[in-house]
PDB file of C-alpha atoms in Angstrom:
ATOM      1  CA  ALA A   1     131.606 111.422  94.664  1.00  0.00           C
ATOM      2  CA  ASP A   2     128.718 113.722  93.836  1.00  0.00           C
ATOM      3  CA  LYS A   3     125.275 112.353  94.478  1.00  0.00           C
ATOM      4  CA  ALA A   4     122.342 113.263  92.261  1.00  0.00           C
ATOM      5  CA  GLU A   5     119.606 114.923  94.258  1.00  0.00           C
ATOM      6  CA  THR A   6     115.945 114.898  93.373  1.00  0.00           C
ATOM      7  CA  VAL A   7     114.400 118.347  93.696  1.00  0.00           C
ATOM      8  CA  MET A   8     110.629 118.440  93.786  1.00  0.00           C
ATOM      9  CA  LEU A   9     109.118 121.836  93.090  1.00  0.00           C
ATOM     10  CA  ASN A  10     105.546 122.946  93.584  1.00  0.00           C
ATOM     11  CA  LEU A  11     103.817 124.641  90.653  1.00  0.00           C
ATOM     12  CA  THR A  12     101.444 127.460  91.542  1.00  0.00           C
ATOM     13  CA  ILE A  13      99.078 129.010  89.029  1.00  0.00           C
ATOM     14  CA  ASP A  14      97.242 132.250  89.831  1.00  0.00           C
ATOM     15  CA  ARG A  15      94.454 133.436  87.580  1.00  0.00           C
ATOM     16  CA  ASP A  16      91.435 135.619  88.115  1.00  0.00           C
ATOM     17  CA  GLY A  17      91.872 135.585  91.880  1.00  0.00           C
ATOM     18  CA  ILE A  18      92.092 131.791  92.054  1.00  0.00           C
ATOM     19  CA  SER A  19      95.307 130.067  93.077  1.00  0.00           C
ATOM     20  CA  ILE A  20      96.023 126.409  92.382  1.00  0.00           C
ATOM     21  CA  THR A  21      99.164 124.640  93.594  1.00  0.00           C
ATOM     22  CA  LEU A  22     100.304 121.318  92.203  1.00  0.00           C
ATOM     23  CA  VAL A  23     102.480 119.371  94.618  1.00  0.00           C
ATOM     24  CA  PRO A  24     104.509 116.445  93.228  1.00  0.00           C
ATOM     25  CA  THR A  25     104.125 113.080  94.856  1.00  0.00           C
ATOM     26  CA  PRO A  26     107.333 111.668  96.294  1.00  0.00           C
ATOM     27  CA  PRO A  27     108.536 108.461  94.611  1.00  0.00           C
ATOM     28  CA  VAL A  28     107.534 105.067  96.005  1.00  0.00           C
ATOM     29  CA  LEU A  29     110.771 103.550  97.287  1.00  0.00           C
ATOM     30  CA  GLY A  30     111.800 100.177  98.670  1.00  0.00           C
ATOM     31  CA  ASP A  31     109.842  96.956  99.046  1.00  0.00           C
ATOM     32  CA  ARG A  32     106.063  96.890  98.771  1.00  0.00           C
ATOM     33  CA  THR A  33     103.457  94.146  98.754  1.00  0.00           C
ATOM     34  CA  LEU A  34     100.846  94.105  95.995  1.00  0.00           C
ATOM     35  CA  ASP A  35      98.304  95.808  98.272  1.00  0.00           C
ATOM     36  CA  GLU A  36     100.800  98.438  99.415  1.00  0.00           C
ATOM     37  CA  LEU A  37     101.730  99.179  95.808  1.00  0.00           C
ATOM     38  CA  THR A  38      98.157  99.683  94.639  1.00  0.00           C
ATOM     39  CA  GLN A  39      97.396 101.859  97.680  1.00  0.00           C
ATOM     40  CA  ALA A  40     100.445 104.043  97.036  1.00  0.00           C
ATOM     41  CA  LEU A  41      99.840 104.226  93.261  1.00  0.00           C
ATOM     42  CA  PRO A  42      96.098 104.341  92.538  1.00  0.00           C
ATOM     43  CA  ASP A  43      96.846 104.787  88.813  1.00  0.00           C
ATOM     44  CA  TYR A  44      98.408 101.313  88.829  1.00  0.00           C
ATOM     45  CA  ARG A  45      95.233  99.890  90.391  1.00  0.00           C
ATOM     46  CA  ARG A  46      93.067 101.689  87.807  1.00  0.00           C
ATOM     47  CA  ASP A  47      95.217 100.617  84.843  1.00  0.00           C
ATOM     48  CA  ALA A  48      95.441  97.026  86.110  1.00  0.00           C
ATOM     49  CA  ALA A  49      91.646  96.830  85.926  1.00  0.00           C
ATOM     50  CA  THR A  50      91.788  97.567  82.177  1.00  0.00           C
ATOM     51  CA  TYR A  51      94.288  94.792  81.357  1.00  0.00           C
ATOM     52  CA  THR A  52      92.943  91.408  80.254  1.00  0.00           C
ATOM     53  CA  PRO A  53      95.507  88.662  80.867  1.00  0.00           C
ATOM     54  CA  ASN A  54      95.633  85.393  78.952  1.00  0.00           C
ATOM     55  CA  GLN A  55      93.299  83.076  80.896  1.00  0.00           C
ATOM     56  CA  ALA A  56      95.210  79.897  80.041  1.00  0.00           C
ATOM     57  CA  ALA A  57      98.339  81.413  81.584  1.00  0.00           C
ATOM     58  CA  ILE A  58      96.381  82.563  84.642  1.00  0.00           C
ATOM     59  CA  GLU A  59      95.057  79.026  85.153  1.00  0.00           C
ATOM     60  CA  LYS A  60      98.618  77.656  85.020  1.00  0.00           C
ATOM     61  CA  LEU A  61      99.707  80.223  87.607  1.00  0.00           C
ATOM     62  CA  GLN A  62      96.773  79.221  89.823  1.00  0.00           C
ATOM     63  CA  HIS A  63      97.990  75.612  89.817  1.00  0.00           C
ATOM     64  CA  LEU A  64     101.746  75.911  90.343  1.00  0.00           C
ATOM     65  CA  ASP A  65     103.228  72.739  91.789  1.00  0.00           C
ATOM     66  CA  ARG A  66     105.965  74.537  93.780  1.00  0.00           C
ATOM     67  CA  PRO A  67     106.426  77.972  95.328  1.00  0.00           C
ATOM     68  CA  ALA A  68     107.863  80.795  93.238  1.00  0.00           C
ATOM     69  CA  GLU A  69     108.798  84.384  93.992  1.00  0.00           C
ATOM     70  CA  LEU A  70     108.473  87.370  91.696  1.00  0.00           C
ATOM     71  CA  VAL A  71     110.401  90.566  92.519  1.00  0.00           C
ATOM     72  CA  VAL A  72     109.523  93.549  90.339  1.00  0.00           C
ATOM     73  CA  PHE A  73     111.959  96.462  90.203  1.00  0.00           C
ATOM     74  CA  PHE A  74     110.244  99.634  89.007  1.00  0.00           C
ATOM     75  CA  GLY A  75     110.230 103.401  89.278  1.00  0.00           C
ATOM     76  CA  SER A  76     107.007 105.134  90.288  1.00  0.00           C
ATOM     77  CA  TRP A  77     108.340 108.092  88.264  1.00  0.00           C
ATOM     78  CA  CYS A  78     109.000 105.920  85.156  1.00  0.00           C
ATOM     79  CA  SER A  79     106.425 106.224  82.351  1.00  0.00           C
ATOM     80  CA  HIS A  80     107.325 102.792  80.895  1.00  0.00           C
ATOM     81  CA  CYS A  81     106.793 101.227  84.333  1.00  0.00           C
ATOM     82  CA  ALA A  82     103.421 102.981  84.596  1.00  0.00           C
ATOM     83  CA  GLN A  83     102.413 101.235  81.357  1.00  0.00           C
ATOM     84  CA  MET A  84     103.772  97.768  82.137  1.00  0.00           C
ATOM     85  CA  VAL A  85     103.684  97.140  85.895  1.00  0.00           C
ATOM     86  CA  PRO A  86      99.865  97.306  86.117  1.00  0.00           C
ATOM     87  CA  ARG A  87      99.832  94.236  83.840  1.00  0.00           C
ATOM     88  CA  ILE A  88     101.687  92.138  86.404  1.00  0.00           C
ATOM     89  CA  VAL A  89      99.516  93.649  89.119  1.00  0.00           C
ATOM     90  CA  ARG A  90      96.431  92.323  87.305  1.00  0.00           C
ATOM     91  CA  THR A  91      98.147  88.986  86.692  1.00  0.00           C
ATOM     92  CA  LEU A  92      98.829  88.520  90.401  1.00  0.00           C
ATOM     93  CA  GLN A  93      95.311  89.664  91.299  1.00  0.00           C
ATOM     94  CA  GLU A  94      93.761  87.186  88.863  1.00  0.00           C
ATOM     95  CA  ALA A  95      96.044  84.259  89.697  1.00  0.00           C
ATOM     96  CA  LYS A  96      95.492  84.499  93.458  1.00  0.00           C
ATOM     97  CA  SER A  97      98.074  81.751  93.749  1.00  0.00           C
ATOM     98  CA  THR A  98      99.284  80.699  97.168  1.00  0.00           C
ATOM     99  CA  GLN A  99     102.390  79.324  95.422  1.00  0.00           C
ATOM    100  CA  LEU A 100     103.350  82.650  93.776  1.00  0.00           C
ATOM    101  CA  ARG A 101     104.573  85.447  96.007  1.00  0.00           C
ATOM    102  CA  GLY A 102     104.981  88.906  94.488  1.00  0.00           C
ATOM    103  CA  ARG A 103     107.023  91.816  95.802  1.00  0.00           C
ATOM    104  CA  PHE A 104     107.650  95.236  94.273  1.00  0.00           C
ATOM    105  CA  HIS A 105     110.784  97.316  94.804  1.00  0.00           C
ATOM    106  CA  GLY A 106     110.653 101.031  94.019  1.00  0.00           C
ATOM    107  CA  ILE A 107     113.867 102.621  92.786  1.00  0.00           C
ATOM    108  CA  PRO A 108     114.780 106.308  93.221  1.00  0.00           C
ATOM    109  CA  PRO A 109     114.761 108.640  90.209  1.00  0.00           C
ATOM    110  CA  ASN A 110     117.767 110.250  88.526  1.00  0.00           C
ATOM    111  CA  GLY A 111     120.035 107.256  88.876  1.00  0.00           C
ATOM    112  CA  ASP A 112     120.217 107.584  92.651  1.00  0.00           C
ATOM    113  CA  HIS A 113     121.899 104.622  94.315  1.00  0.00           C
ATOM    114  CA  ASP A 114     119.673 101.698  95.331  1.00  0.00           C
ATOM    115  CA  PRO A 115     121.517  98.846  97.077  1.00  0.00           C
ATOM    116  CA  ALA A 116     118.910  96.175  96.238  1.00  0.00           C
ATOM    117  CA  ALA A 117     118.883  97.081  92.525  1.00  0.00           C
ATOM    118  CA  ASP A 118     122.680  97.251  92.458  1.00  0.00           C
ATOM    119  CA  ALA A 119     122.968  93.828  94.102  1.00  0.00           C
ATOM    120  CA  GLU A 120     120.647  92.347  91.440  1.00  0.00           C
ATOM    121  CA  HIS A 121     122.424  94.156  88.562  1.00  0.00           C
ATOM    122  CA  ILE A 122     119.239  95.894  87.438  1.00  0.00           C
ATOM    123  CA  THR A 123     119.965  97.812  84.220  1.00  0.00           C
ATOM    124  CA  ALA A 124     116.461  98.527  82.906  1.00  0.00           C
ATOM    125  CA  LEU A 125     113.044  99.273  84.351  1.00  0.00           C
ATOM    126  CA  PRO A 126     110.803  97.512  84.840  1.00  0.00           C
ATOM    127  CA  THR A 127     112.649  94.263  85.515  1.00  0.00           C
ATOM    128  CA  ALA A 128     111.071  91.271  87.228  1.00  0.00           C
ATOM    129  CA  ILE A 129     113.201  88.511  88.701  1.00  0.00           C
ATOM    130  CA  VAL A 130     111.604  85.066  89.021  1.00  0.00           C
ATOM    131  CA  ARG A 131     112.977  82.758  91.707  1.00  0.00           C
ATOM    132  CA  ARG A 132     112.372  79.214  92.832  1.00  0.00           C
ATOM    133  CA  ASP A 133     114.013  77.724  95.911  1.00  0.00           C
ATOM    134  CA  GLY A 134     115.836  81.034  96.365  1.00  0.00           C
ATOM    135  CA  LYS A 135     117.527  80.763  92.954  1.00  0.00           C
ATOM    136  CA  GLU A 136     116.888  82.993  89.976  1.00  0.00           C
ATOM    137  CA  VAL A 137     115.250  81.116  87.095  1.00  0.00           C
ATOM    138  CA  GLY A 138     114.841  84.107  84.802  1.00  0.00           C
ATOM    139  CA  ARG A 139     114.021  87.764  84.264  1.00  0.00           C
ATOM    140  CA  MET A 140     111.247  89.613  82.574  1.00  0.00           C
ATOM    141  CA  ILE A 141     112.509  92.637  80.658  1.00  0.00           C
ATOM    142  CA  GLU A 142     111.516  94.568  77.541  1.00  0.00           C
ATOM    143  CA  ASP A 143     109.063  92.588  75.349  1.00  0.00           C
ATOM    144  CA  ALA A 144     108.302  90.126  78.149  1.00  0.00           C
ATOM    145  CA  TRP A 145     106.086  92.846  79.646  1.00  0.00           C
ATOM    146  CA  ASP A 146     103.710  92.795  76.666  1.00  0.00           C
ATOM    147  CA  ALA A 147     102.018  89.744  78.223  1.00  0.00           C
ATOM    148  CA  PRO A 148     103.744  89.207  81.586  1.00  0.00           C
ATOM    149  CA  GLU A 149     101.458  86.314  82.559  1.00  0.00           C
ATOM    150  CA  THR A 150     102.653  84.198  79.611  1.00  0.00           C
ATOM    151  CA  SER A 151     106.273  85.281  80.142  1.00  0.00           C
ATOM    152  CA  LEU A 152     106.021  84.251  83.780  1.00  0.00           C
ATOM    153  CA  VAL A 153     104.565  80.844  82.898  1.00  0.00           C
ATOM    154  CA  ASP A 154     107.295  80.320  80.279  1.00  0.00           C
ATOM    155  CA  LEU A 155     110.045  81.140  82.809  1.00  0.00           C
ATOM    156  CA  LEU A 156     108.559  78.855  85.441  1.00  0.00           C
ATOM    157  CA  ASN A 157     108.077  75.982  82.997  1.00  0.00           C
ATOM    158  CA  ALA A 158     111.566  76.308  81.490  1.00  0.00           C
ATOM    159  CA  LYS A 159     113.118  75.644  84.889  1.00  0.00           C
ATOM    160  CA  SER A 160     110.441  73.409  86.369  1.00  0.00           C
ATOM    161  CA  ALA A 161     112.758  70.466  87.033  1.00  0.00           C
ATOM    162  CA  PRO A 162     113.877  70.236  90.698  1.00  0.00           C
TER     163      PRO A 162
END
């Protein structure tokens, strides 16, 4: 089968004896911690600082009674992800919960194969999977990203029974 290949071209502009070359940044791929993500994508760090999460939801996330895992599938090349993922970045930064572990998984552009995304049946970006005790309790997609902190609390509370 043919495999889509990402071609990254440099753009050079020459004018009045001055030459400027723009070099595209390769996509962020695979698993990243919160710190690794914000180091690799400084725009995410900057945009996270402008988001104001719901403080009641943050307080609930700070006092979780059991561990939970959040896995965010995103594309560093995806404009919708660039709008929404910084919101969950800020949520995790504000919550500082020892009970909530976040991980980010970068997917290649152009529909290139990603085994982790395929295994989780990811069909839209961004998608966040919420797990407790190794079992999926829900997903954040589409409108859930408008206020991911409240969506996350709702998912965790809906399945809070052991």
